[in-house]
PDB file of C-alpha atoms in Angstrom:
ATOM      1  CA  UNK A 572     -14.899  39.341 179.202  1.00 67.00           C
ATOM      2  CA  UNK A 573     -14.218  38.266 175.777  1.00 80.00           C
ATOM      3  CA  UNK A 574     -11.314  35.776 175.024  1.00 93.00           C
ATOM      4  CA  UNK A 575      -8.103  37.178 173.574  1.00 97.00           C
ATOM      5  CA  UNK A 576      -7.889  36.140 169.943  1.00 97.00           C
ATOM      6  CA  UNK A 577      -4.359  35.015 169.080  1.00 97.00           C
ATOM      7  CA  UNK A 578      -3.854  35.208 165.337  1.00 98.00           C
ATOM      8  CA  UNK A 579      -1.049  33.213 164.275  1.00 97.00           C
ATOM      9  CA  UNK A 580       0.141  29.570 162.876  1.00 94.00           C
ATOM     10  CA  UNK A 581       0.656  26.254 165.419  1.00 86.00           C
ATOM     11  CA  UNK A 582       4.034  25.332 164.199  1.00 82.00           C
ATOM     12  CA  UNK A 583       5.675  29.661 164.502  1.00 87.00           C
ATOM     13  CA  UNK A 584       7.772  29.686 167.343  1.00 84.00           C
ATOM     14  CA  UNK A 585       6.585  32.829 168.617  1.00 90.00           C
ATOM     15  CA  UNK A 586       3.073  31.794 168.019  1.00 94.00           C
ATOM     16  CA  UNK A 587       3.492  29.200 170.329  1.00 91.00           C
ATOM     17  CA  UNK A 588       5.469  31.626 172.688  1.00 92.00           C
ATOM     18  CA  UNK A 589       2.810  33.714 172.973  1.00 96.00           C
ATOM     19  CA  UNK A 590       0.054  30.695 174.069  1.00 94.00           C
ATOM     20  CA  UNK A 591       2.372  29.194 176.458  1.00 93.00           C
ATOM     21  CA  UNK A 592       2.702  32.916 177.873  1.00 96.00           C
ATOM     22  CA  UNK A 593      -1.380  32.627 178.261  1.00 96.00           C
ATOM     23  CA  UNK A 594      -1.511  29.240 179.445  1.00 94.00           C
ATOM     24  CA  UNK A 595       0.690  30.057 182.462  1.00 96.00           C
ATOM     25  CA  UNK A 596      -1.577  32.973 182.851  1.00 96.00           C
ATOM     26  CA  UNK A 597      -4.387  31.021 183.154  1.00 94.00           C
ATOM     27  CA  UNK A 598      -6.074  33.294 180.360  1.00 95.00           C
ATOM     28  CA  UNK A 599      -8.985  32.191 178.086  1.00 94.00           C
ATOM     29  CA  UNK A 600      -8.479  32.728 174.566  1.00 96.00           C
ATOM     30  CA  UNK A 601      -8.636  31.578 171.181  1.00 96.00           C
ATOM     31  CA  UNK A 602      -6.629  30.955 168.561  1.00 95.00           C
ATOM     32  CA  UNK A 603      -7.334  32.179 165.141  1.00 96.00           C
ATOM     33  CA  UNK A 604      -5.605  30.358 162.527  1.00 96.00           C
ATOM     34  CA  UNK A 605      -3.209  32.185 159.861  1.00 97.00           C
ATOM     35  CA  UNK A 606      -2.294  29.606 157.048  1.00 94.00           C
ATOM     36  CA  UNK A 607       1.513  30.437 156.924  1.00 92.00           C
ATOM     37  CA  UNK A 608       1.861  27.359 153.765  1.00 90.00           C
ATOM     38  CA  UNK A 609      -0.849  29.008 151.847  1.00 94.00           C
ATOM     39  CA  UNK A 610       0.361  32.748 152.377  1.00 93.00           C
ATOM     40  CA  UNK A 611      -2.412  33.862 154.524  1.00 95.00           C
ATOM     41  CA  UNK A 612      -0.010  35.750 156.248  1.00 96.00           C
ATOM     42  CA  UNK A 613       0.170  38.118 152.989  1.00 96.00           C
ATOM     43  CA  UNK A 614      -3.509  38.472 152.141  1.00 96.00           C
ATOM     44  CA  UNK A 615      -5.529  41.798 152.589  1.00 96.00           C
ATOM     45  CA  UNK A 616      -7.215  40.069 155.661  1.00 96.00           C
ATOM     46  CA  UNK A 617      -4.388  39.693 157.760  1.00 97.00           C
ATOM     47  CA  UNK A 618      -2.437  42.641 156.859  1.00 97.00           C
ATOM     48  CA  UNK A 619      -5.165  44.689 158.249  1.00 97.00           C
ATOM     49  CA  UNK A 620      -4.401  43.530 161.358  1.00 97.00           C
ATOM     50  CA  UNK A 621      -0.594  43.071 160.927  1.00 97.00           C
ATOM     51  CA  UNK A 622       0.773  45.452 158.306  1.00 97.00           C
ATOM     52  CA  UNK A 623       4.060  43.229 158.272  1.00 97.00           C
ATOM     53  CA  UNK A 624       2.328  40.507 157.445  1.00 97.00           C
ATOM     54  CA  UNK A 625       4.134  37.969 160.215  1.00 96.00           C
ATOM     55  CA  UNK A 626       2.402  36.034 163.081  1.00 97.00           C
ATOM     56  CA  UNK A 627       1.698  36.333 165.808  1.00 97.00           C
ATOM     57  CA  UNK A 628      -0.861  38.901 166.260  1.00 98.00           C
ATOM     58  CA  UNK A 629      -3.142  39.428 169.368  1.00 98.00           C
ATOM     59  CA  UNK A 630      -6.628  41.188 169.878  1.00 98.00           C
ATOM     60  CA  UNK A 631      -8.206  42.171 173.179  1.00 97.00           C
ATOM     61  CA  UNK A 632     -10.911  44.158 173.062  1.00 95.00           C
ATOM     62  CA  UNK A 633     -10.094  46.993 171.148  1.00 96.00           C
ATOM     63  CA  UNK A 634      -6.217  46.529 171.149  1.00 97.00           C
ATOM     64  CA  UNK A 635      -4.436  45.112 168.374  1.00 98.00           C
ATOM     65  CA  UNK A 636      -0.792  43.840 168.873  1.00 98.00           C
ATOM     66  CA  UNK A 637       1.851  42.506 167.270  1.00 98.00           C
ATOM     67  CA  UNK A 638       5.561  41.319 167.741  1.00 96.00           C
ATOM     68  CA  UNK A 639       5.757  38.574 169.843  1.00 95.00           C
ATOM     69  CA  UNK A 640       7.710  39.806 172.795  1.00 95.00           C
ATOM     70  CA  UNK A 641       5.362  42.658 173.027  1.00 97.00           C
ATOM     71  CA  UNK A 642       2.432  40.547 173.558  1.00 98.00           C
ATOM     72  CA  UNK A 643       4.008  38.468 175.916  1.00 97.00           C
ATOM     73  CA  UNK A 644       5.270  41.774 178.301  1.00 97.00           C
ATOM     74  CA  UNK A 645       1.564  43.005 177.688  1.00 98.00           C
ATOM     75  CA  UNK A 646       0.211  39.923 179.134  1.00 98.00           C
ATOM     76  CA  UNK A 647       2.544  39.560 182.201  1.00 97.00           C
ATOM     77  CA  UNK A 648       1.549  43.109 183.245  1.00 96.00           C
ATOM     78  CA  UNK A 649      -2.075  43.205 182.576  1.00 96.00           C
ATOM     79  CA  UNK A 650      -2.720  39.868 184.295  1.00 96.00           C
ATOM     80  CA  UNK A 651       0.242  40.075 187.114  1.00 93.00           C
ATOM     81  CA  UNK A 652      -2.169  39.208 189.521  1.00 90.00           C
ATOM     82  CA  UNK A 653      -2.834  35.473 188.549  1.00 95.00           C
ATOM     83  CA  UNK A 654      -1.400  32.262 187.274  1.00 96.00           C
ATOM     84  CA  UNK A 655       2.440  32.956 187.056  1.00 96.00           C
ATOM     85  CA  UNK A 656       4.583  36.091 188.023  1.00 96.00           C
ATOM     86  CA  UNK A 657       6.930  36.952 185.357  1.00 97.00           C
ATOM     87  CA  UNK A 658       8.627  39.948 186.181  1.00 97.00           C
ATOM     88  CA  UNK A 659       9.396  39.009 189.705  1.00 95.00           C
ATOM     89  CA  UNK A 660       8.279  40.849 193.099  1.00 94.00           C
ATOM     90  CA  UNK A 661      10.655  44.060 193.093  1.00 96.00           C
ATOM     91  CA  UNK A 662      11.694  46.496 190.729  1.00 97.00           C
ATOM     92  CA  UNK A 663      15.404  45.018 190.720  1.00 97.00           C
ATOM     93  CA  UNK A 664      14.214  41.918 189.849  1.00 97.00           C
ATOM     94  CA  UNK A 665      11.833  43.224 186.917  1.00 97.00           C
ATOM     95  CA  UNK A 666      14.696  45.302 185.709  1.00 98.00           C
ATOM     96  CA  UNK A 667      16.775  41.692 185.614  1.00 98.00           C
ATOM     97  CA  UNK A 668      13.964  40.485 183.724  1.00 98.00           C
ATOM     98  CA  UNK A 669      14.096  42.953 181.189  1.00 97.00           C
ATOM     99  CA  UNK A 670      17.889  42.816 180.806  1.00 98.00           C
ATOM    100  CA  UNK A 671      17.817  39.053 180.193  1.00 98.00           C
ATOM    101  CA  UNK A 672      14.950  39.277 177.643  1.00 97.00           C
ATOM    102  CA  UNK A 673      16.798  41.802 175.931  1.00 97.00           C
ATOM    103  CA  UNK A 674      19.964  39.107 176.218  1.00 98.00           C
ATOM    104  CA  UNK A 675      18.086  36.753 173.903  1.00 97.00           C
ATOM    105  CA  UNK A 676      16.770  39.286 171.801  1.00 95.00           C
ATOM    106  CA  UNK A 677      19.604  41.235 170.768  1.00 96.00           C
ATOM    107  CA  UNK A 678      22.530  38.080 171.647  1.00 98.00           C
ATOM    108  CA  UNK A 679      21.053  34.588 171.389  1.00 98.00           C
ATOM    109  CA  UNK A 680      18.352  34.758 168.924  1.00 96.00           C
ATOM    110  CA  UNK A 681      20.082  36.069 166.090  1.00 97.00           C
ATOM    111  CA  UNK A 682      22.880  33.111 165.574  1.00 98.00           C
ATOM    112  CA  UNK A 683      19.952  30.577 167.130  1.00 97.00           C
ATOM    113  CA  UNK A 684      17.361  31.729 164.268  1.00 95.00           C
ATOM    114  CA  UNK A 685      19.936  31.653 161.795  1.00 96.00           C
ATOM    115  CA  UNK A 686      21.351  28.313 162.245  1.00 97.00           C
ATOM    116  CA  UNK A 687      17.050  27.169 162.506  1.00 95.00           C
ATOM    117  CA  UNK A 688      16.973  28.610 158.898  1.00 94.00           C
ATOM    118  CA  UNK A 689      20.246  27.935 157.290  1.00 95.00           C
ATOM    119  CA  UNK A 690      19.345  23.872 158.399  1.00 96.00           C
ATOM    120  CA  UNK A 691      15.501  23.766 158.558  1.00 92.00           C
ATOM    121  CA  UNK A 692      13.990  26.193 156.595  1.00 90.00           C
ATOM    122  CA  UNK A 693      16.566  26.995 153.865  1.00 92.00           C
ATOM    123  CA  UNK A 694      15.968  23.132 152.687  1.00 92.00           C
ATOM    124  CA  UNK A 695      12.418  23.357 152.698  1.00 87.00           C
ATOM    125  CA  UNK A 696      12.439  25.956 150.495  1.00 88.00           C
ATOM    126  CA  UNK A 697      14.287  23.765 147.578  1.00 92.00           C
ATOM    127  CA  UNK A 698      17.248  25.455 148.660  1.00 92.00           C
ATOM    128  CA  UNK A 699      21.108  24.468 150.631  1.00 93.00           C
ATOM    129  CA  UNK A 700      21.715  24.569 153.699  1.00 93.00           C
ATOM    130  CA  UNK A 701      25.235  26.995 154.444  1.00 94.00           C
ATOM    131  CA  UNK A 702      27.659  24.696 156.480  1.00 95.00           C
ATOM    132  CA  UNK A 703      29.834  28.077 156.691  1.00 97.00           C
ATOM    133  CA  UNK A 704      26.909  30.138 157.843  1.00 96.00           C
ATOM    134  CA  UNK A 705      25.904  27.396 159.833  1.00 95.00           C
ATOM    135  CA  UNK A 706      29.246  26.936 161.713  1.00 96.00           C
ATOM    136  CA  UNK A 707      29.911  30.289 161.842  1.00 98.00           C
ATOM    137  CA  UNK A 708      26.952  31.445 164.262  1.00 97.00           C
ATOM    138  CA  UNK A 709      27.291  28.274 165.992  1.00 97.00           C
ATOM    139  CA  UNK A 710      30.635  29.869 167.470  1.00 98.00           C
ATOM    140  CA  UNK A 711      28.421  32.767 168.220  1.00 98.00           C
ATOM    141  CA  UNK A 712      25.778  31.300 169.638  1.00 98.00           C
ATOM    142  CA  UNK A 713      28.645  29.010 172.362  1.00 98.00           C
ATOM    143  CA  UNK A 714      29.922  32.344 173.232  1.00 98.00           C
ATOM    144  CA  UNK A 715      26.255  33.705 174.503  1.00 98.00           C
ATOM    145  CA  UNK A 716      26.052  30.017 175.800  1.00 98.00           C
ATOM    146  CA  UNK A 717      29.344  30.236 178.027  1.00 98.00           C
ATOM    147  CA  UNK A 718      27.827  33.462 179.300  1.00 98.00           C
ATOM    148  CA  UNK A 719      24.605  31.603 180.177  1.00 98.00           C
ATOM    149  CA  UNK A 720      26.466  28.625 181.791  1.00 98.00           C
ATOM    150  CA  UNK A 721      28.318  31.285 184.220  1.00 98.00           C
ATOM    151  CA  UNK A 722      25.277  32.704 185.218  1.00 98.00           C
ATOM    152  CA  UNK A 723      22.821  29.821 185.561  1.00 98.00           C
ATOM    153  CA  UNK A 724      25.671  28.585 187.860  1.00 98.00           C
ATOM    154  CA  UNK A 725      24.532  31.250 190.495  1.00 97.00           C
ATOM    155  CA  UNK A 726      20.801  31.530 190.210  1.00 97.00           C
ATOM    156  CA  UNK A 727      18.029  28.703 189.042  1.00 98.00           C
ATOM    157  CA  UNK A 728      16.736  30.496 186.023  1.00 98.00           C
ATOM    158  CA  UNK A 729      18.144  33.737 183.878  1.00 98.00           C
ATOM    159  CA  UNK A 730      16.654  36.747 185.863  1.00 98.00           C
ATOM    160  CA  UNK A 731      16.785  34.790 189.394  1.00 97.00           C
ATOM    161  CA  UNK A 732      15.150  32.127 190.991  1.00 96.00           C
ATOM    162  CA  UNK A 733      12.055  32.113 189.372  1.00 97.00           C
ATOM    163  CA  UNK A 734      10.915  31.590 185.866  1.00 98.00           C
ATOM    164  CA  UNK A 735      10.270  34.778 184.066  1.00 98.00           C
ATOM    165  CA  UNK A 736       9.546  36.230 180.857  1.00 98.00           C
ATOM    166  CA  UNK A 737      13.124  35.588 179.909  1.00 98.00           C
ATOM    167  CA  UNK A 738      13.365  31.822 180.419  1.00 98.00           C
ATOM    168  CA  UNK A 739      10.019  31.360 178.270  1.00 97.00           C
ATOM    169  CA  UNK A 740      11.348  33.924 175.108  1.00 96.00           C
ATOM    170  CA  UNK A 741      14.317  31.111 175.006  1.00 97.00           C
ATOM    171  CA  UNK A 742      11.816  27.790 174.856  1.00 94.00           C
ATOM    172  CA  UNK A 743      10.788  28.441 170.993  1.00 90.00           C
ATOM    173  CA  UNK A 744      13.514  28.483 169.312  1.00 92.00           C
ATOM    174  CA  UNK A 745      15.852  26.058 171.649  1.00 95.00           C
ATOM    175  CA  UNK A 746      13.311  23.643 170.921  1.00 93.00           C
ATOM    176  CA  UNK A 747      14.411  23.725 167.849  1.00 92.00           C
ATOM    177  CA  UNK A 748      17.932  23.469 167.841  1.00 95.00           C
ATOM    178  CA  UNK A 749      17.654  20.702 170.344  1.00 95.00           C
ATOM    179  CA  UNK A 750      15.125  18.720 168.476  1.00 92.00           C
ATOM    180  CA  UNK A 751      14.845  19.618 164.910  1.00 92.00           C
ATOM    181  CA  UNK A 752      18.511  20.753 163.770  1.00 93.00           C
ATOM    182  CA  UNK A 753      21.130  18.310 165.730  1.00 94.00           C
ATOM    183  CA  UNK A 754      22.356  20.923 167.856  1.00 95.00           C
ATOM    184  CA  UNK A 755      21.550  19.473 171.320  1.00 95.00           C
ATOM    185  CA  UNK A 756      24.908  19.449 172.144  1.00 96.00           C
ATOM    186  CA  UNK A 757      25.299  23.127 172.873  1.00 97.00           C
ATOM    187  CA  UNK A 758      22.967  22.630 175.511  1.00 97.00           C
ATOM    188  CA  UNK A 759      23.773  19.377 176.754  1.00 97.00           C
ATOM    189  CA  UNK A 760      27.537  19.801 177.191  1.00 97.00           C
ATOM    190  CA  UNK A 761      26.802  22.557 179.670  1.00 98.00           C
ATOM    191  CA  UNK A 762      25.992  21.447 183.008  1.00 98.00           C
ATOM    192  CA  UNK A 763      23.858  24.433 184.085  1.00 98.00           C
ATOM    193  CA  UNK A 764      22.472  25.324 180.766  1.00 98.00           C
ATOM    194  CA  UNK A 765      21.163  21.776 180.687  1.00 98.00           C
ATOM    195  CA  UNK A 766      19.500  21.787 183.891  1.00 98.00           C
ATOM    196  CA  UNK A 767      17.895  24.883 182.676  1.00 98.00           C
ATOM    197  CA  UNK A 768      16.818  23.744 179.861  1.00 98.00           C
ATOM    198  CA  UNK A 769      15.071  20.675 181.115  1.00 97.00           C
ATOM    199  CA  UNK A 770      13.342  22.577 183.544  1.00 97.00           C
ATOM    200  CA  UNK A 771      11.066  25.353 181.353  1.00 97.00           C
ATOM    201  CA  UNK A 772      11.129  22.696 178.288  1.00 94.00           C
ATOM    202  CA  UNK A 773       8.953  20.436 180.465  1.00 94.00           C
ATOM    203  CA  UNK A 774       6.891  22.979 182.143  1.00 93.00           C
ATOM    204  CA  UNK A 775       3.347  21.600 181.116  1.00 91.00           C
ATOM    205  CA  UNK A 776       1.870  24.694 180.005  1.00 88.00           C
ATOM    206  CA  UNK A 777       4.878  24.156 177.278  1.00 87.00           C
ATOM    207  CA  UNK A 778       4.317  20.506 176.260  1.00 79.00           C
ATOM    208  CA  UNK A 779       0.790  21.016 175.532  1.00 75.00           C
ATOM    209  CA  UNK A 780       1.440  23.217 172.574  1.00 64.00           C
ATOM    210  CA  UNK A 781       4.925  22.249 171.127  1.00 50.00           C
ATOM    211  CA  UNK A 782       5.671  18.659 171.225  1.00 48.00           C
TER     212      UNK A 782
END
């Protein structure tokens, strides 16, 4: 069986998202690079494949996908039988799965990937960073935090005690904000949270392709 090609860029957070997915599937593939600096991204090539023009984008066999968290619920269920279970052994628990990932989607990514751009990317792009903007969706993001804290204070990882899908749609972009934009401190100054943390952040199948 041919390797899954993963079309995307080594420093996107939900290019590497979608390799440490694979990695603790113990899947072969490759990785295909898209030159995010030089616009690649935007050229006829890639837009063939992704008509959005954003990374990552997968192919296996004759499927093309994109959008990140697809790919990654893709892969748990077409290779649930080896390297790690993600969605858990009943339907409760894959239903808790679910729920969680939608928790970062639709609660903890927004404010997190806007405080990312407002101090990383905004910057890099000649322009300044919004201390309003920024301070603003840090009160969001302590919030979604708090919520986190109460829960992690009752089971080992977001959808139970095992690490699912959920956990590893958080490790992107918390890298981040832990390492890259000073905000370490909304992890750090909650007990649970920061147990958490330091458990999927130094899962190897992580460190090999983000640190």
């Amino acid at each position: 069986m041919a390797a899954i090609k993963v079309h995307g860029y080594h420093a996107s957070t939900l290019t590497v998202m979608v390799l440490c997915c694979l990695n603790e599937k113990e899947v072969e593939y490759e990785l295909v690079l898209v030159d995010l600096p030089t616009g690649a991204h935007k050229k006829p090539e890639y837009l063939a494949l992704n008509p959005f023009g954003v990374v990552p984008t997968i192919q296996d066999g004759d499927l093309t996908l994109y959008e990140s968290r697809a790919i990654i619920r893709y892969l748990a269920k077409k290779f649930q039988g080896q390297g790690t279970n993600f969605l858990g052994s009943t339907l409760s628990e894959e239903a808790l799965v679910y729920q969680w990932c939608e928790v970062e989607g639709q609660s903890f990514n927004p404010p997190a990937f806007s405080i990312c751009t407002q101090i990383l990317i905004v910057p890099m792009r000649g322009g300044s960073t919004d201390e309003a903007a920024v301070e603003m969706n840090v009160e969001k993001l302590e919030k979604v935090l708090d919520i986190y804290e109460e829960r992690l204070s009752k089971s080992k990882y977001l959808a139970g005690d095992f690490f699912s899908l959920a956990d590893l749609q958080h490790l992107p972009c918390t890298h981040y904000l832990v390492n890259a934009c000073g905000k370490g401190d909304l992890i750090s100054s909650r007990k649970h949270v920061n147990a958490w943390w330091e458990d999927i952040s130094s899962r190897p199948t992580w460190k090999i392709n983000f640190t």
